[in-house]
Amino acid sequence: DGTPEPRYLGLAAAIAEGRGQLFLRFGKTPDAVPFLEQGIALRKAEAAAGGTPPPLSIAIAYVNLTGALHRMGQPEKALEYNVLA
C-alpha cells in the first residue's frame, strides 16, 4: 500500500536525529533545527504505523529541539515544544 514499515521510519528518524546532533555539536544550531523537527515527525509516524520508538526518544527529541530554538533566540517557540516533551 506504499506505507513505510515502522522499522524504516525508525531508522530514518535516527538518521535525522543524528544529523541534527552533529550540527549542534559543531555549533550550527540553525542547520540542526530542520533535522530535529524531521526526527520528531518520523518518530511520530513510526508510532502511528504500529512501531515502538525507543522509550523517551520523542521526549528527548523535543528537549533537543527546545534547546536549539532557545539558543537561537526563539524562547516562545521553544516553550511551545517544551510543553510536548
Short mmCIF file of N, CA, C and O in Angstrom, two decimals:
data_model
loop_
_atom_site.label_atom_id
_atom_site.label_comp_id
_atom_site.label_asym_id
_atom_site.label_seq_id
_atom_site.Cartn_x
_atom_site.Cartn_y
_atom_site.Cartn_z
N ASP A 1 0.81 -1.21 0.00
CA ASP A 1 0.00 0.00 0.00
C ASP A 1 0.85 1.27 0.00
O ASP A 1 0.33 2.37 0.07
N GLY A 2 2.16 1.13 -0.02
CA GLY A 2 3.03 2.28 -0.09
C GLY A 2 3.39 2.90 1.26
O GLY A 2 4.17 3.83 1.31
N THR A 3 2.82 2.39 2.33
CA THR A 3 3.14 2.91 3.66
C THR A 3 4.46 2.32 4.12
O THR A 3 4.62 1.10 4.10
N PRO A 4 5.41 3.17 4.54
CA PRO A 4 6.69 2.63 5.01
C PRO A 4 6.53 1.78 6.26
O PRO A 4 5.67 2.04 7.09
N GLU A 5 7.36 0.76 6.38
CA GLU A 5 7.35 -0.08 7.57
C GLU A 5 7.88 0.73 8.75
O GLU A 5 8.77 1.56 8.58
N PRO A 6 7.35 0.47 9.95
CA PRO A 6 7.79 1.21 11.12
C PRO A 6 9.30 1.18 11.34
O PRO A 6 9.90 2.18 11.71
N ARG A 7 9.94 0.03 11.06
CA ARG A 7 11.39 -0.04 11.30
C ARG A 7 12.16 0.91 10.40
O ARG A 7 13.19 1.45 10.81
N TYR A 8 11.66 1.13 9.17
CA TYR A 8 12.34 2.07 8.28
C TYR A 8 12.10 3.51 8.72
O TYR A 8 12.98 4.36 8.59
N LEU A 9 10.92 3.77 9.25
CA LEU A 9 10.65 5.09 9.80
C LEU A 9 11.55 5.36 11.00
O LEU A 9 12.08 6.46 11.17
N GLY A 10 11.74 4.35 11.84
CA GLY A 10 12.62 4.48 12.99
C GLY A 10 14.06 4.72 12.57
O GLY A 10 14.77 5.54 13.17
N LEU A 11 14.49 4.03 11.54
CA LEU A 11 15.85 4.21 11.03
C LEU A 11 16.02 5.63 10.48
O LEU A 11 17.02 6.30 10.77
N ALA A 12 15.05 6.07 9.71
CA ALA A 12 15.11 7.43 9.16
C ALA A 12 15.11 8.47 10.28
O ALA A 12 15.82 9.48 10.21
N ALA A 13 14.33 8.21 11.33
CA ALA A 13 14.30 9.13 12.47
C ALA A 13 15.66 9.19 13.14
O ALA A 13 16.15 10.28 13.48
N ALA A 14 16.28 8.04 13.34
CA ALA A 14 17.60 8.00 13.98
C ALA A 14 18.63 8.76 13.15
O ALA A 14 19.48 9.48 13.70
N ILE A 15 18.55 8.63 11.85
CA ILE A 15 19.49 9.35 10.97
C ILE A 15 19.26 10.85 11.06
O ILE A 15 20.21 11.63 11.21
N ALA A 16 18.00 11.28 11.02
CA ALA A 16 17.69 12.71 11.11
C ALA A 16 18.14 13.27 12.46
O ALA A 16 18.76 14.35 12.53
N GLU A 17 17.87 12.53 13.53
CA GLU A 17 18.28 12.97 14.87
C GLU A 17 19.79 13.08 14.95
O GLU A 17 20.33 14.05 15.52
N GLY A 18 20.49 12.10 14.39
CA GLY A 18 21.95 12.12 14.41
C GLY A 18 22.51 13.30 13.65
O GLY A 18 23.47 13.95 14.10
N ARG A 19 21.94 13.59 12.50
CA ARG A 19 22.41 14.75 11.73
C ARG A 19 22.18 16.03 12.51
O ARG A 19 23.04 16.91 12.54
N GLY A 20 21.02 16.13 13.15
CA GLY A 20 20.74 17.31 13.97
C GLY A 20 21.75 17.45 15.10
O GLY A 20 22.25 18.54 15.37
N GLN A 21 22.07 16.33 15.75
CA GLN A 21 23.04 16.36 16.85
C GLN A 21 24.42 16.77 16.36
O GLN A 21 25.14 17.51 17.05
N LEU A 22 24.81 16.30 15.19
CA LEU A 22 26.11 16.71 14.63
C LEU A 22 26.17 18.22 14.40
O LEU A 22 27.16 18.86 14.75
N PHE A 23 25.12 18.76 13.82
CA PHE A 23 25.10 20.22 13.61
C PHE A 23 25.16 20.96 14.94
O PHE A 23 25.86 21.97 15.06
N LEU A 24 24.46 20.46 15.96
CA LEU A 24 24.52 21.10 17.27
C LEU A 24 25.94 21.06 17.83
O LEU A 24 26.43 22.06 18.36
N ARG A 25 26.59 19.93 17.71
CA ARG A 25 27.94 19.79 18.26
C ARG A 25 28.94 20.71 17.57
O ARG A 25 29.93 21.12 18.17
N PHE A 26 28.70 20.99 16.30
CA PHE A 26 29.60 21.88 15.56
C PHE A 26 29.17 23.34 15.63
O PHE A 26 29.70 24.19 14.93
N GLY A 27 28.17 23.62 16.49
CA GLY A 27 27.74 25.00 16.69
C GLY A 27 26.89 25.57 15.57
O GLY A 27 26.75 26.78 15.46
N LYS A 28 26.33 24.71 14.77
CA LYS A 28 25.50 25.15 13.64
C LYS A 28 24.03 24.91 13.97
O LYS A 28 23.33 24.14 13.29
N THR A 29 23.58 25.57 15.01
CA THR A 29 22.24 25.35 15.54
C THR A 29 21.14 25.55 14.51
O THR A 29 20.24 24.72 14.40
N PRO A 30 21.18 26.65 13.71
CA PRO A 30 20.10 26.82 12.72
C PRO A 30 20.01 25.66 11.72
O PRO A 30 18.92 25.30 11.27
N ASP A 31 21.15 25.06 11.40
CA ASP A 31 21.15 23.92 10.48
C ASP A 31 20.61 22.66 11.14
O ASP A 31 20.14 21.75 10.47
N ALA A 32 20.70 22.59 12.47
CA ALA A 32 20.23 21.41 13.20
C ALA A 32 18.72 21.33 13.28
O ALA A 32 18.14 20.24 13.26
N VAL A 33 18.06 22.48 13.38
CA VAL A 33 16.62 22.51 13.66
C VAL A 33 15.78 21.71 12.67
O VAL A 33 14.94 20.91 13.09
N PRO A 34 15.97 21.85 11.36
CA PRO A 34 15.13 21.05 10.44
C PRO A 34 15.28 19.54 10.65
O PRO A 34 14.32 18.80 10.53
N PHE A 35 16.49 19.10 10.97
CA PHE A 35 16.70 17.67 11.18
C PHE A 35 16.07 17.21 12.49
O PHE A 35 15.52 16.11 12.57
N LEU A 36 16.14 18.05 13.51
CA LEU A 36 15.50 17.70 14.78
C LEU A 36 13.98 17.63 14.60
O LEU A 36 13.33 16.72 15.12
N GLU A 37 13.43 18.57 13.85
CA GLU A 37 11.98 18.55 13.58
C GLU A 37 11.60 17.32 12.76
O GLU A 37 10.58 16.68 13.02
N GLN A 38 12.43 16.99 11.79
CA GLN A 38 12.17 15.82 10.96
C GLN A 38 12.23 14.54 11.80
O GLN A 38 11.41 13.64 11.62
N GLY A 39 13.18 14.48 12.72
CA GLY A 39 13.28 13.31 13.60
C GLY A 39 12.02 13.10 14.41
O GLY A 39 11.53 11.98 14.56
N ILE A 40 11.48 14.21 14.93
CA ILE A 40 10.23 14.12 15.71
C ILE A 40 9.09 13.62 14.83
O ILE A 40 8.33 12.72 15.22
N ALA A 41 8.97 14.19 13.65
CA ALA A 41 7.88 13.78 12.74
C ALA A 41 8.00 12.30 12.38
O ALA A 41 6.99 11.58 12.34
N LEU A 42 9.21 11.85 12.14
CA LEU A 42 9.41 10.45 11.79
C LEU A 42 9.15 9.51 12.97
O LEU A 42 8.60 8.42 12.79
N ARG A 43 9.52 9.92 14.18
CA ARG A 43 9.22 9.09 15.36
C ARG A 43 7.71 8.97 15.56
O ARG A 43 7.19 7.90 15.88
N LYS A 44 6.99 10.08 15.35
CA LYS A 44 5.53 10.04 15.46
C LYS A 44 4.94 9.13 14.39
O LYS A 44 4.01 8.36 14.65
N ALA A 45 5.47 9.22 13.17
CA ALA A 45 4.99 8.36 12.08
C ALA A 45 5.29 6.89 12.37
O ALA A 45 4.47 6.02 12.09
N GLU A 46 6.46 6.64 12.96
CA GLU A 46 6.82 5.27 13.34
C GLU A 46 5.79 4.71 14.33
O GLU A 46 5.31 3.58 14.17
N ALA A 47 5.46 5.50 15.34
CA ALA A 47 4.48 5.05 16.34
C ALA A 47 3.10 4.86 15.71
O ALA A 47 2.41 3.88 15.98
N ALA A 48 2.71 5.78 14.83
CA ALA A 48 1.41 5.70 14.18
C ALA A 48 1.30 4.49 13.26
O ALA A 48 0.22 3.94 13.05
N ALA A 49 2.45 4.04 12.73
CA ALA A 49 2.46 2.89 11.84
C ALA A 49 2.54 1.57 12.61
O ALA A 49 2.68 0.50 12.01
N GLY A 50 2.47 1.65 13.94
CA GLY A 50 2.47 0.45 14.74
C GLY A 50 3.84 0.08 15.29
O GLY A 50 3.99 -0.97 15.91
N GLY A 51 4.82 0.93 15.07
CA GLY A 51 6.16 0.68 15.59
C GLY A 51 6.26 1.09 17.05
O GLY A 51 5.33 1.67 17.62
N THR A 52 7.39 0.79 17.63
CA THR A 52 7.63 1.17 19.02
C THR A 52 8.94 1.94 19.10
O THR A 52 10.02 1.34 19.23
N PRO A 53 8.87 3.27 19.01
CA PRO A 53 10.09 4.07 19.13
C PRO A 53 10.76 3.79 20.48
O PRO A 53 10.08 3.44 21.44
N PRO A 54 12.08 3.93 20.54
CA PRO A 54 12.76 3.72 21.82
C PRO A 54 12.13 4.59 22.91
O PRO A 54 11.71 5.72 22.65
N PRO A 55 12.07 4.06 24.13
CA PRO A 55 11.48 4.83 25.22
C PRO A 55 12.12 6.21 25.33
O PRO A 55 13.33 6.36 25.22
N LEU A 56 11.29 7.18 25.51
CA LEU A 56 11.69 8.58 25.69
C LEU A 56 12.27 9.24 24.44
O LEU A 56 12.66 10.39 24.49
N SER A 57 12.35 8.54 23.32
CA SER A 57 13.00 9.13 22.15
C SER A 57 12.30 10.40 21.67
O SER A 57 12.96 11.37 21.29
N ILE A 58 10.99 10.40 21.68
CA ILE A 58 10.26 11.60 21.24
C ILE A 58 10.46 12.73 22.23
O ILE A 58 10.71 13.87 21.85
N ALA A 59 10.41 12.42 23.51
CA ALA A 59 10.61 13.46 24.54
C ALA A 59 12.01 14.05 24.44
O ALA A 59 12.19 15.27 24.51
N ILE A 60 13.01 13.20 24.27
CA ILE A 60 14.39 13.69 24.15
C ILE A 60 14.55 14.54 22.90
O ILE A 60 15.22 15.58 22.92
N ALA A 61 13.92 14.14 21.81
CA ALA A 61 13.98 14.92 20.58
C ALA A 61 13.36 16.31 20.79
O ALA A 61 13.90 17.31 20.31
N TYR A 62 12.25 16.36 21.51
CA TYR A 62 11.64 17.66 21.82
C TYR A 62 12.57 18.51 22.69
O TYR A 62 12.68 19.72 22.49
N VAL A 63 13.22 17.91 23.66
CA VAL A 63 14.14 18.65 24.53
C VAL A 63 15.30 19.21 23.70
O VAL A 63 15.69 20.38 23.86
N ASN A 64 15.85 18.41 22.80
CA ASN A 64 16.93 18.89 21.94
C ASN A 64 16.47 20.04 21.06
O ASN A 64 17.18 21.04 20.90
N LEU A 65 15.28 19.91 20.49
CA LEU A 65 14.74 20.98 19.65
C LEU A 65 14.48 22.24 20.46
O LEU A 65 14.80 23.35 20.03
N THR A 66 13.93 22.07 21.65
CA THR A 66 13.67 23.21 22.53
C THR A 66 14.97 23.96 22.84
O THR A 66 15.02 25.19 22.77
N GLY A 67 16.02 23.22 23.18
CA GLY A 67 17.31 23.84 23.48
C GLY A 67 17.86 24.60 22.29
O GLY A 67 18.38 25.71 22.42
N ALA A 68 17.75 24.00 21.11
CA ALA A 68 18.26 24.65 19.90
C ALA A 68 17.51 25.96 19.62
O ALA A 68 18.12 26.99 19.33
N LEU A 69 16.21 25.92 19.74
CA LEU A 69 15.41 27.13 19.49
C LEU A 69 15.72 28.21 20.52
O LEU A 69 15.80 29.40 20.18
N HIS A 70 15.91 27.81 21.75
CA HIS A 70 16.25 28.78 22.79
C HIS A 70 17.58 29.45 22.48
O HIS A 70 17.72 30.67 22.59
N ARG A 71 18.57 28.65 22.07
CA ARG A 71 19.89 29.21 21.71
C ARG A 71 19.80 30.15 20.52
O ARG A 71 20.63 31.03 20.37
N MET A 72 18.80 29.94 19.68
CA MET A 72 18.62 30.80 18.50
C MET A 72 17.82 32.05 18.83
O MET A 72 17.52 32.85 17.94
N GLY A 73 17.46 32.22 20.10
CA GLY A 73 16.70 33.41 20.48
C GLY A 73 15.22 33.32 20.18
O GLY A 73 14.57 34.34 19.96
N GLN A 74 14.68 32.11 20.19
CA GLN A 74 13.26 31.90 19.92
C GLN A 74 12.61 31.23 21.14
O GLN A 74 12.09 30.12 21.04
N PRO A 75 12.62 31.91 22.30
CA PRO A 75 12.11 31.26 23.51
C PRO A 75 10.63 30.91 23.45
O PRO A 75 10.21 29.90 24.03
N GLU A 76 9.83 31.72 22.77
CA GLU A 76 8.39 31.42 22.70
C GLU A 76 8.15 30.12 21.94
O GLU A 76 7.37 29.27 22.37
N LYS A 77 8.83 29.99 20.81
CA LYS A 77 8.67 28.76 20.03
C LYS A 77 9.24 27.56 20.81
O LYS A 77 8.67 26.47 20.77
N ALA A 78 10.34 27.79 21.52
CA ALA A 78 10.92 26.72 22.34
C ALA A 78 9.94 26.25 23.40
O ALA A 78 9.80 25.05 23.63
N LEU A 79 9.23 27.18 24.02
CA LEU A 79 8.26 26.81 25.04
C LEU A 79 7.10 25.99 24.48
O LEU A 79 6.59 25.11 25.14
N GLU A 80 6.71 26.29 23.24
CA GLU A 80 5.64 25.53 22.60
C GLU A 80 6.03 24.05 22.51
O GLU A 80 5.22 23.16 22.78
N TYR A 81 7.27 23.78 22.13
CA TYR A 81 7.74 22.40 22.02
C TYR A 81 8.04 21.80 23.39
O TYR A 81 7.87 20.61 23.60
N ASN A 82 8.51 22.64 24.32
CA ASN A 82 8.88 22.14 25.65
C ASN A 82 7.67 21.52 26.35
O ASN A 82 7.81 20.52 27.06
N VAL A 83 6.50 22.06 26.12
CA VAL A 83 5.28 21.52 26.73
C VAL A 83 5.01 20.11 26.22
O VAL A 83 4.45 19.28 26.94
N LEU A 84 5.46 19.80 25.01
CA LEU A 84 5.21 18.49 24.42
C LEU A 84 6.22 17.44 24.85
O LEU A 84 6.00 16.24 24.66
N ALA A 85 7.33 17.88 25.40
CA ALA A 85 8.42 16.95 25.77
C ALA A 85 8.03 16.03 26.91
O ALA A 85 7.20 16.27 27.70
#
